[in-house]
Coordinates of N, CA and C in Angstrom, one line a residue:
Chain A
D4 N 73.4 115.4 92.2 CA 73.6 114.3 93.2 C 72.3 113.7 93.5
A5 N 72.3 112.4 93.7 CA 71.1 111.8 94.2 C 70.7 112.2 95.6
M6 N 69.4 112.4 95.8 CA 69.1 112.9 97.1 C 67.7 112.7 97.5
V7 N 67.4 113.1 98.7 CA 66.0 113.1 99.3 C 65.6 114.6 99.5
I8 N 64.5 115.0 98.9 CA 64.1 116.4 99.0 C 62.8 116.5 99.7
Q9 N 62.7 117.5 100.6 CA 61.4 117.7 101.3 C 61.0 119.2 101.1
N10 N 59.7 119.3 100.8 CA 59.1 120.6 100.6 C 57.8 120.7 101.3
P11 N 57.5 121.8 101.9 CA 58.4 122.9 102.1 C 59.3 122.6 103.3
R12 N 60.3 123.4 103.6 CA 61.2 123.2 104.7 C 60.5 123.7 106.0
Y13 N 59.7 124.7 105.9 CA 58.9 125.2 107.0 C 57.4 125.3 106.6
Q14 N 56.6 124.9 107.5 CA 55.1 124.9 107.2 C 54.4 125.3 108.4
V15 N 53.6 126.4 108.2 CA 52.7 126.8 109.3 C 51.3 126.5 108.9
T16 N 50.5 125.9 109.8 CA 49.1 125.6 109.5 C 48.3 125.9 110.8
Q17 N 47.0 126.1 110.6 CA 46.1 126.4 111.7 C 45.6 125.1 112.3
F18 N 45.3 125.2 113.5 CA 44.7 124.1 114.3 C 43.5 123.6 113.5
G19 N 43.5 122.3 113.2 CA 42.4 121.6 112.5 C 42.4 121.7 111.0
K20 N 43.3 122.5 110.4 CA 43.3 122.7 109.0 C 44.3 121.7 108.3
P21 N 43.8 120.9 107.4 CA 44.6 119.8 106.8 C 45.9 120.4 106.2
V22 N 46.9 119.6 106.3 CA 48.2 120.0 105.7 C 48.9 118.8 105.1
T23 N 49.6 119.0 104.0 CA 50.3 118.0 103.3 C 51.8 118.4 103.2
L24 N 52.6 117.4 103.6 CA 54.1 117.6 103.4 C 54.5 116.6 102.3
S25 N 55.5 117.0 101.6 CA 55.9 116.2 100.4 C 57.4 115.8 100.5
C26 N 57.7 114.7 99.9 CA 59.1 114.2 99.9 C 59.3 113.6 98.5
S27 N 60.4 113.8 97.9 CA 60.8 113.2 96.7 C 62.2 112.7 96.8
Q28 N 62.5 111.7 95.9 CA 63.8 111.1 96.0 C 64.3 110.8 94.6
T29 N 65.6 110.9 94.4 CA 66.2 110.6 93.1 C 67.1 109.3 93.2
L30 N 66.9 108.6 94.3 CA 67.8 107.4 94.6 C 67.2 106.1 94.0
N31 N 65.9 106.2 93.6 CA 65.2 105.0 93.1 C 65.1 103.9 94.2
H32 N 65.0 104.4 95.4 CA 64.9 103.4 96.5 C 63.4 102.9 96.6
N33 N 63.3 101.6 97.0 CA 62.0 101.0 97.1 C 61.2 101.3 98.4
V34 N 61.9 101.7 99.4 CA 61.3 101.9 100.7 C 61.4 103.4 101.0
M35 N 60.2 104.0 101.4 CA 60.2 105.4 101.9 C 59.6 105.4 103.3
Y36 N 60.2 106.2 104.2 CA 59.7 106.3 105.6 C 59.4 107.7 105.9
W37 N 58.4 107.8 106.9 CA 58.2 109.1 107.5 C 58.4 109.0 109.0
Y38 N 59.2 110.0 109.5 CA 59.5 110.0 110.9 C 59.0 111.4 111.5
Q39 N 58.6 111.3 112.7 CA 58.2 112.6 113.5 C 59.2 112.8 114.6
Q40 N 59.8 114.0 114.6 CA 60.7 114.3 115.7 C 60.3 115.5 116.4
K41 N 60.0 115.4 117.7 CA 59.7 116.5 118.5 C 60.9 117.0 119.2
S42 N 60.9 118.2 119.7 CA 62.1 118.9 120.2 C 62.8 118.0 121.2
S43 N 64.1 117.8 120.9 CA 65.0 117.1 121.9 C 64.6 115.7 122.1
Q44 N 63.8 115.1 121.2 CA 63.4 113.7 121.3 C 63.9 112.9 120.1
A45 N 63.8 111.6 120.2 CA 64.2 110.8 119.1 C 63.3 110.8 118.0
P46 N 63.8 110.7 116.7 CA 62.9 110.6 115.6 C 62.0 109.3 115.8
K47 N 60.8 109.4 115.5 CA 59.8 108.3 115.7 C 59.2 107.9 114.4
L48 N 59.3 106.6 114.1 CA 58.8 106.1 112.8 C 57.2 106.2 112.8
L49 N 56.6 106.8 111.8 CA 55.2 106.9 111.7 C 54.7 105.7 110.8
F50 N 55.2 105.6 109.7 CA 54.9 104.6 108.7 C 55.9 104.5 107.6
H51 N 55.8 103.5 106.8 CA 56.7 103.3 105.6 C 55.9 102.7 104.5
Y52 N 56.5 102.9 103.3 CA 56.0 102.3 102.1 C 57.1 101.3 101.6
Y53 N 56.7 100.1 101.4 CA 57.6 99.2 100.7 C 57.0 99.0 99.3
D54 N 57.7 99.6 98.3 CA 57.1 99.8 97.0 C 55.7 100.5 97.2
K55 N 54.6 99.8 96.8 CA 53.3 100.5 96.9 C 52.6 100.0 98.2
D56 N 53.2 99.2 98.9 CA 52.5 98.7 100.1 C 52.8 99.6 101.3
F57 N 51.7 100.0 101.9 CA 51.7 101.0 103.0 C 51.7 100.2 104.3
N58 N 52.5 100.6 105.3 CA 52.7 99.9 106.5 C 52.7 100.9 107.7
N59 N 51.6 100.9 108.5 CA 51.5 101.8 109.6 C 52.1 101.3 110.8
E60 N 52.8 102.1 111.6 CA 53.2 101.7 112.9 C 52.0 101.6 113.8
A61 N 52.0 100.7 114.8 CA 50.8 100.5 115.6 C 50.4 101.7 116.4
D62 N 51.3 102.5 116.8 CA 50.9 103.7 117.6 C 50.8 105.0 116.8
T63 N 50.8 104.9 115.5 CA 50.6 106.1 114.7 C 49.1 106.5 114.7
P64 N 48.8 107.8 115.1 CA 47.4 108.2 115.2 C 46.8 108.2 113.8
D65 N 45.5 108.0 113.8 CA 44.7 107.9 112.6 C 44.7 109.2 111.8
N66 N 45.0 110.3 112.5 CA 45.1 111.6 112.0 C 46.2 111.7 110.9
F67 N 47.1 110.8 110.9 CA 48.3 110.8 109.9 C 48.0 109.8 108.8
Q68 N 48.1 110.3 107.6 CA 47.9 109.4 106.5 C 49.1 109.6 105.5
S69 N 49.2 108.7 104.6 CA 50.3 108.9 103.6 C 49.9 108.4 102.2
R70 N 50.5 108.9 101.2 CA 50.3 108.5 99.8 C 51.6 108.4 99.1
R71 N 51.7 107.4 98.2 CA 52.9 107.3 97.4 C 52.4 107.0 96.0
P72 N 52.3 108.0 95.2 CA 51.7 107.9 93.9 C 52.7 107.2 92.9
N73 N 54.0 107.3 93.2 CA 55.0 106.7 92.3 C 56.3 106.4 93.2
T74 N 57.3 105.8 92.6 CA 58.5 105.5 93.3 C 59.2 106.7 93.9
S75 N 59.1 107.9 93.2 CA 59.8 109.0 93.6 C 59.2 109.9 94.6
F76 N 57.9 109.9 94.8 CA 57.2 110.8 95.6 C 56.4 110.1 96.7
C77 N 56.4 110.8 97.9 CA 55.6 110.3 99.0 C 55.1 111.5 99.8
F78 N 53.9 111.4 100.2 CA 53.2 112.6 100.9 C 52.8 112.2 102.3
L79 N 52.9 113.1 103.2 CA 52.3 112.9 104.5 C 51.2 113.9 104.7
D80 N 50.0 113.4 105.0 CA 48.8 114.2 105.2 C 48.4 114.1 106.6
I81 N 48.2 115.3 107.2 CA 47.7 115.4 108.6 C 46.3 116.0 108.5
R82 N 45.3 115.2 108.8 CA 44.0 115.6 108.4 C 43.4 116.7 109.3
S83 N 43.8 116.7 110.6 CA 43.3 117.7 111.5 C 44.4 118.0 112.5
P84 N 45.4 118.8 112.1 CA 46.5 119.0 113.0 C 46.1 119.6 114.3
G85 N 46.7 119.1 115.4 CA 46.6 119.6 116.7 C 47.9 120.2 117.1
L86 N 47.9 121.0 118.2 CA 49.1 121.6 118.7 C 50.2 120.6 119.0
G87 N 49.8 119.4 119.4 CA 50.8 118.4 119.7 C 51.4 117.8 118.5
D88 N 51.0 118.1 117.3 CA 51.6 117.6 116.0 C 52.7 118.5 115.5
A89 N 52.9 119.6 116.2 CA 54.0 120.5 115.8 C 55.3 119.7 116.1
A90 N 56.1 119.6 115.0 CA 57.3 118.8 115.1 C 58.1 119.0 113.8
M91 N 59.3 118.3 113.8 CA 60.0 118.2 112.5 C 59.6 116.8 111.9
Y92 N 59.3 116.8 110.7 CA 58.9 115.6 110.0 C 60.0 115.3 109.0
L93 N 60.6 114.1 109.2 CA 61.7 113.6 108.3 C 61.2 112.5 107.4
C94 N 61.6 112.6 106.2 CA 61.4 111.6 105.2 C 62.8 110.9 105.0
A95 N 62.7 109.5 104.8 CA 63.9 108.8 104.6 C 63.6 107.7 103.5
T96 N 64.7 107.3 102.9 CA 64.5 106.2 101.9 C 65.6 105.1 102.1
S97 N 65.3 103.9 101.7 CA 66.4 102.9 101.6 C 66.0 101.9 100.6
R98 N 67.1 101.1 100.2 CA 66.8 100.1 99.2 C 66.9 98.8 100.0
V99 N 65.8 98.1 100.1 CA 65.7 96.9 100.9 C 65.6 95.7 100.0
P100 N 66.6 94.8 99.9 CA 66.4 93.6 99.2 C 65.6 92.6 99.9
A101 N 65.1 91.6 99.2 CA 64.3 90.6 99.9 C 65.1 89.7 100.7
W102 N 66.4 89.8 100.6 CA 67.3 88.9 101.3 C 68.6 89.6 101.7
G103 N 69.4 89.0 102.5 CA 70.7 89.6 102.8 C 70.7 90.2 104.2
P104 N 71.9 90.0 104.9 CA 72.0 90.4 106.3 C 72.5 91.8 106.4
R105 N 72.9 92.5 105.4 CA 73.6 93.8 105.6 C 72.6 94.9 106.0
V106 N 73.1 95.9 106.6 CA 72.3 97.1 107.0 C 72.0 97.8 105.8
N107 N 70.7 98.2 105.6 CA 70.3 99.0 104.5 C 70.2 100.4 105.0
E108 N 71.2 101.2 104.6 CA 71.3 102.5 105.0 C 70.1 103.4 104.6
Q109 N 69.6 104.1 105.6 CA 68.5 105.1 105.3 C 69.1 106.4 105.0
Y110 N 68.6 107.0 103.9 CA 69.0 108.4 103.5 C 67.9 109.3 103.9
F111 N 68.2 110.4 104.6 CA 67.2 111.3 105.1 C 67.2 112.6 104.3
G112 N 66.0 113.2 104.2 CA 65.8 114.5 103.7 C 66.1 115.5 104.9
P113 N 66.1 116.8 104.6 CA 66.4 117.8 105.6 C 65.3 118.0 106.6
G114 N 64.1 117.5 106.3 CA 63.0 117.7 107.2 C 62.1 118.9 106.9
T115 N 60.9 118.8 107.3 CA 59.9 119.9 107.3 C 59.5 120.2 108.7
R116 N 59.7 121.5 109.1 CA 59.3 121.9 110.5 C 57.9 122.4 110.4
L117 N 57.0 121.7 111.1 CA 55.6 122.1 111.1 C 55.3 122.8 112.4
T118 N 54.6 124.0 112.2 CA 54.1 124.8 113.3 C 52.6 124.8 113.2
V119 N 51.9 124.6 114.3 CA 50.5 124.6 114.3 C 50.0 125.8 115.2
T120 N 49.3 126.7 114.6 CA 48.9 127.9 115.4 C 47.4 127.8 115.8
Chain B
D238 N 57.9 103.9 126.2 CA 59.0 103.1 126.7 C 60.2 103.4 125.7
Q239 N 61.2 104.0 126.3 CA 62.4 104.4 125.5 C 63.3 103.2 125.4
Q240 N 63.4 102.6 124.2 CA 64.2 101.4 124.0 C 65.7 101.8 123.8
V241 N 66.0 103.0 123.3 CA 67.4 103.4 123.1 C 67.6 104.7 123.8
K242 N 68.6 104.7 124.7 CA 68.8 105.9 125.5 C 70.1 106.5 125.3
Q243 N 70.2 107.8 125.3 CA 71.4 108.5 125.3 C 71.3 109.5 126.4
N244 N 72.0 109.2 127.5 CA 71.7 110.0 128.7 C 72.5 111.3 128.8
S245 N 73.4 111.5 127.9 CA 74.1 112.8 127.8 C 73.5 113.6 126.7
P246 N 72.8 114.7 127.0 CA 72.3 115.5 125.9 C 73.4 116.3 125.2
S247 N 74.5 116.6 125.8 CA 75.5 117.3 125.2 C 76.9 116.9 125.7
L248 N 77.9 117.2 124.9 CA 79.3 116.8 125.2 C 80.2 117.8 124.6
S249 N 81.2 118.3 125.3 CA 82.2 119.2 124.7 C 83.6 118.6 124.9
V250 N 84.4 118.7 123.8 CA 85.7 118.0 123.7 C 86.6 119.0 123.0
Q251 N 87.9 119.0 123.5 CA 88.9 119.8 122.8 C 89.3 119.1 121.5
E252 N 89.6 119.9 120.5 CA 90.1 119.4 119.2 C 91.3 118.5 119.5
G253 N 91.4 117.4 118.8 CA 92.5 116.5 118.9 C 92.3 115.4 120.0
R254 N 91.4 115.6 120.9 CA 91.2 114.6 122.0 C 90.1 113.6 121.5
I255 N 89.9 112.6 122.3 CA 88.9 111.6 122.0 C 87.5 112.1 122.5
S256 N 86.5 111.8 121.6 CA 85.1 112.0 122.0 C 84.5 110.6 122.2
I257 N 83.8 110.4 123.3 CA 83.1 109.2 123.5 C 81.7 109.5 123.8
L258 N 80.9 108.9 122.9 CA 79.4 109.1 123.0 C 78.8 107.7 123.4
N259 N 78.0 107.8 124.4 CA 77.4 106.5 125.0 C 75.9 106.3 124.6
C260 N 75.6 105.1 124.7 CA 74.2 104.7 124.3 C 73.8 103.4 125.0
D261 N 72.6 103.3 125.6 CA 72.2 102.1 126.2 C 70.9 101.7 125.6
Y262 N 70.6 100.4 125.5 CA 69.4 99.9 125.0 C 68.8 98.8 125.9
T263 N 67.5 98.6 125.6 CA 66.8 97.7 126.5 C 66.4 96.3 125.9
N264 N 66.3 96.3 124.6 CA 65.8 95.1 123.9 C 67.0 94.3 123.3
S265 N 67.1 93.1 123.7 CA 68.2 92.2 123.3 C 68.0 91.6 121.9
M266 N 66.9 91.9 121.3 CA 66.6 91.3 120.0 C 67.0 92.2 118.8
F267 N 67.7 93.3 119.0 CA 68.1 94.1 117.9 C 69.2 93.4 117.1
D268 N 69.2 93.6 115.8 CA 70.1 93.0 114.9 C 71.4 93.8 114.6
Y269 N 71.2 95.1 114.6 CA 72.3 96.0 114.3 C 72.1 97.2 115.2
F270 N 73.2 97.9 115.4 CA 73.2 99.2 116.0 C 73.9 100.2 115.1
L271 N 73.4 101.4 115.1 CA 73.9 102.4 114.1 C 74.2 103.7 114.8
W272 N 75.0 104.5 114.2 CA 75.2 105.9 114.6 C 74.9 106.8 113.4
Y273 N 74.1 107.8 113.6 CA 73.8 108.8 112.6 C 74.3 110.1 113.1
K274 N 74.7 111.0 112.2 CA 75.2 112.3 112.5 C 74.3 113.3 111.9
K275 N 74.0 114.4 112.6 CA 73.1 115.4 112.0 C 73.7 116.8 112.2
Y276 N 73.8 117.5 111.1 CA 74.2 118.9 111.2 C 72.9 119.7 111.2
P277 N 72.9 121.0 111.7 CA 71.8 121.8 111.6 C 71.2 122.0 110.2
A278 N 69.9 122.0 110.1 CA 69.2 122.2 108.8 C 69.5 121.1 107.8
E279 N 70.0 120.0 108.3 CA 70.2 118.9 107.4 C 69.6 117.6 108.0
G280 N 69.3 116.6 107.2 CA 68.8 115.4 107.8 C 69.9 114.5 108.3
P281 N 69.6 113.6 109.2 CA 70.7 112.7 109.7 C 71.4 111.9 108.6
T282 N 72.6 111.7 108.7 CA 73.4 110.9 107.8 C 74.0 109.7 108.5
F283 N 74.0 108.6 107.8 CA 74.6 107.4 108.4 C 76.1 107.5 108.6
L284 N 76.5 107.0 109.8 CA 78.0 107.2 110.1 C 78.6 105.8 110.1
I285 N 78.1 104.9 111.0 CA 78.8 103.6 111.2 C 77.8 102.7 111.8
S286 N 77.9 101.4 111.6 CA 77.1 100.4 112.2 C 77.9 99.3 112.8
I287 N 77.2 98.5 113.6 CA 77.8 97.3 114.1 C 76.8 96.2 114.2
S288 N 77.1 95.0 113.8 CA 76.2 93.9 113.9 C 76.1 93.4 115.4
S289 N 75.0 92.9 115.8 CA 74.8 92.4 117.2 C 75.7 91.3 117.5
I290 N 76.4 90.7 116.5 CA 77.3 89.5 116.8 C 78.7 90.0 116.9
K291 N 79.0 91.2 116.7 CA 80.3 91.8 116.8 C 80.5 92.6 118.1
D292 N 81.7 92.9 118.5 CA 81.9 93.8 119.6 C 82.7 95.0 119.3
K293 N 83.1 95.1 118.0 CA 83.9 96.3 117.6 C 83.8 96.5 116.1
N294 N 83.6 97.7 115.7 CA 83.7 98.0 114.2 C 84.4 99.4 114.1
E295 N 85.4 99.4 113.2 CA 86.2 100.6 113.1 C 86.1 101.1 111.6
D296 N 86.0 102.5 111.5 CA 86.0 103.1 110.2 C 86.7 104.4 110.3
G297 N 88.0 104.4 110.0 CA 88.8 105.6 110.1 C 88.9 106.1 111.5
R298 N 88.5 107.4 111.7 CA 88.5 107.9 113.1 C 87.4 107.5 114.0
F299 N 86.5 106.7 113.4 CA 85.3 106.3 114.2 C 85.3 104.8 114.5
T300 N 85.1 104.5 115.8 CA 85.0 103.2 116.2 C 83.8 103.0 117.1
V301 N 83.0 101.9 116.9 CA 81.9 101.6 117.7 C 82.2 100.4 118.5
F302 N 81.9 100.4 119.8 CA 82.1 99.2 120.7 C 80.7 98.8 121.2
L303 N 80.5 97.5 121.2 CA 79.3 96.9 121.7 C 79.5 96.0 122.8
N304 N 78.8 96.2 123.9 CA 78.9 95.4 125.1 C 77.5 94.8 125.3
K305 N 77.3 93.6 124.8 CA 75.9 93.1 124.8 C 75.4 92.7 126.2
S306 N 76.3 92.3 127.0 CA 75.9 91.9 128.4 C 75.4 93.1 129.2
A307 N 76.0 94.2 128.9 CA 75.6 95.5 129.5 C 74.6 96.2 128.7
K308 N 74.2 95.8 127.6 CA 73.3 96.5 126.6 C 73.8 97.9 126.5
H309 N 75.0 98.0 126.1 CA 75.6 99.3 126.0 C 76.5 99.4 124.8
L310 N 76.5 100.5 124.1 CA 77.4 100.8 123.0 C 78.0 102.2 123.1
S311 N 79.1 102.3 122.5 CA 79.7 103.7 122.5 C 80.4 103.9 121.2
L312 N 80.5 105.2 120.8 CA 81.1 105.7 119.6 C 82.3 106.5 120.0
H313 N 83.5 106.1 119.5 CA 84.7 106.8 119.8 C 85.2 107.6 118.6
I314 N 85.5 108.8 118.7 CA 86.0 109.6 117.6 C 87.4 110.1 118.0
V315 N 88.4 109.6 117.2 CA 89.8 110.0 117.6 C 90.6 110.3 116.3
P316 N 91.2 111.4 116.1 CA 91.1 112.6 117.0 C 89.8 113.4 116.6
S317 N 89.3 114.1 117.6 CA 88.1 114.9 117.3 C 88.5 116.1 116.5
Q318 N 87.6 116.5 115.6 CA 87.9 117.7 114.8 C 86.7 118.6 114.9
P319 N 86.9 119.9 114.7 CA 85.7 120.9 114.7 C 84.6 120.5 113.8
G320 N 84.9 119.9 112.7 CA 83.8 119.5 111.8 C 83.0 118.3 112.3
D321 N 83.4 117.7 113.4 CA 82.6 116.6 114.0 C 81.5 117.2 114.9
S322 N 81.5 118.5 115.1 CA 80.5 119.1 115.9 C 79.1 118.9 115.2
A323 N 78.2 118.2 115.9 CA 76.9 117.8 115.3 C 76.1 117.1 116.4
V324 N 74.9 116.7 116.1 CA 74.1 115.9 117.0 C 74.3 114.4 116.5
Y325 N 74.6 113.5 117.4 CA 74.8 112.1 117.1 C 73.7 111.3 117.7
F326 N 73.0 110.6 116.8 CA 71.9 109.7 117.2 C 72.4 108.3 117.2
C327 N 72.2 107.6 118.3 CA 72.4 106.2 118.4 C 71.1 105.5 118.0
A328 N 71.1 104.4 117.3 CA 69.9 103.8 116.8 C 70.1 102.3 116.8
A329 N 69.0 101.6 117.0 CA 69.0 100.1 117.0 C 68.0 99.7 115.9
L330 N 68.4 98.6 115.3 CA 67.7 98.1 114.1 C 67.2 96.7 114.2
R331 N 66.0 96.4 113.8 CA 65.5 95.1 113.7 C 65.2 94.9 112.2
K332 N 65.8 93.9 111.6 CA 65.5 93.6 110.2 C 64.2 92.9 110.1
K333 N 63.3 93.5 109.3 CA 62.0 92.9 109.0 C 62.0 92.4 107.6
T334 N 61.0 91.8 107.1 CA 60.9 91.2 105.8 C 61.1 92.3 104.7
S335 N 60.3 93.4 104.9 CA 60.3 94.4 103.9 C 60.9 95.7 104.2
Y336 N 61.4 95.9 105.4 CA 62.0 97.1 105.8 C 62.9 96.9 107.0
D337 N 63.6 98.0 107.3 CA 64.5 98.0 108.6 C 63.8 98.9 109.6
K338 N 63.4 98.3 110.7 CA 62.8 99.2 111.7 C 63.9 99.7 112.6
V339 N 64.0 101.0 112.5 CA 65.1 101.7 113.2 C 64.5 102.5 114.4
I340 N 65.0 102.3 115.6 CA 64.6 103.0 116.7 C 65.7 103.9 117.2
F341 N 65.5 105.2 117.2 CA 66.5 106.2 117.5 C 66.5 106.5 119.0
G342 N 67.7 106.9 119.5 CA 67.8 107.6 120.7 C 67.6 109.1 120.5
P343 N 67.5 109.9 121.6 CA 67.2 111.3 121.5 C 68.4 112.2 121.0
G344 N 69.6 111.6 120.9 CA 70.7 112.3 120.4 C 71.6 112.9 121.5
T345 N 72.9 113.1 121.1 CA 73.8 113.8 121.9 C 74.5 114.9 121.1
S346 N 74.5 116.1 121.5 CA 75.1 117.2 120.8 C 76.6 117.3 121.1
L347 N 77.4 117.1 120.2 CA 78.9 117.1 120.4 C 79.4 118.5 119.9
S348 N 80.2 119.1 120.7 CA 80.9 120.3 120.4 C 82.4 120.1 120.5
V349 N 83.1 120.3 119.4 CA 84.5 120.1 119.4 C 85.1 121.5 119.3
I350 N 85.8 121.8 120.4 CA 86.3 123.2 120.6 C 87.7 123.3 120.0
P351 N 88.0 124.2 119.1 CA 89.3 124.3 118.4 C 90.3 124.8 119.4

């Protein structure tokens, strides 16, 4: 089945130690998103890639970076994790045409739960 | 500033009865509203959407109602089934040139009691 895969499902890192989360998709979607979800809060969009074009949300801290080496893979890099970065990180994909009014459904991976010690 | 609000963190309903999940929003510029459903250890999955120019959309047991003057929408599940027990996220969408910006609410945890 076509899907969005996130590895690892659980990640523990130390305060200040760089960490990378990965996401892959078999849907061949052109847009990939990273969301941060803290406990009992709404998922919050960090950034997205439209094909190879990276688009940061205005309030995403500089500590968060992303790479998309090809259509299938996207990485979230946290350069110096703080205790406040402990959260669930969700990757999502969608196919966005250049035109058309319909909703482009986003497909989510299961998430990576990041713990910072 | 929370643009999408779900004021009920949890809801319990008897099997076979109606579940009503509520959502309020603050920005009148949203193009669509969506509901996502999330089971434990899984990512959210799209459930149903409604355009901002409509007031009702129905898909099987699920109906979404939109009241633009009140900036309020609701999801009705009839009849509720135990498999509907999940966290439901209300979301609002603005269509951009290259992506859909989706703003989520914090979710309501629905428990359907057999």
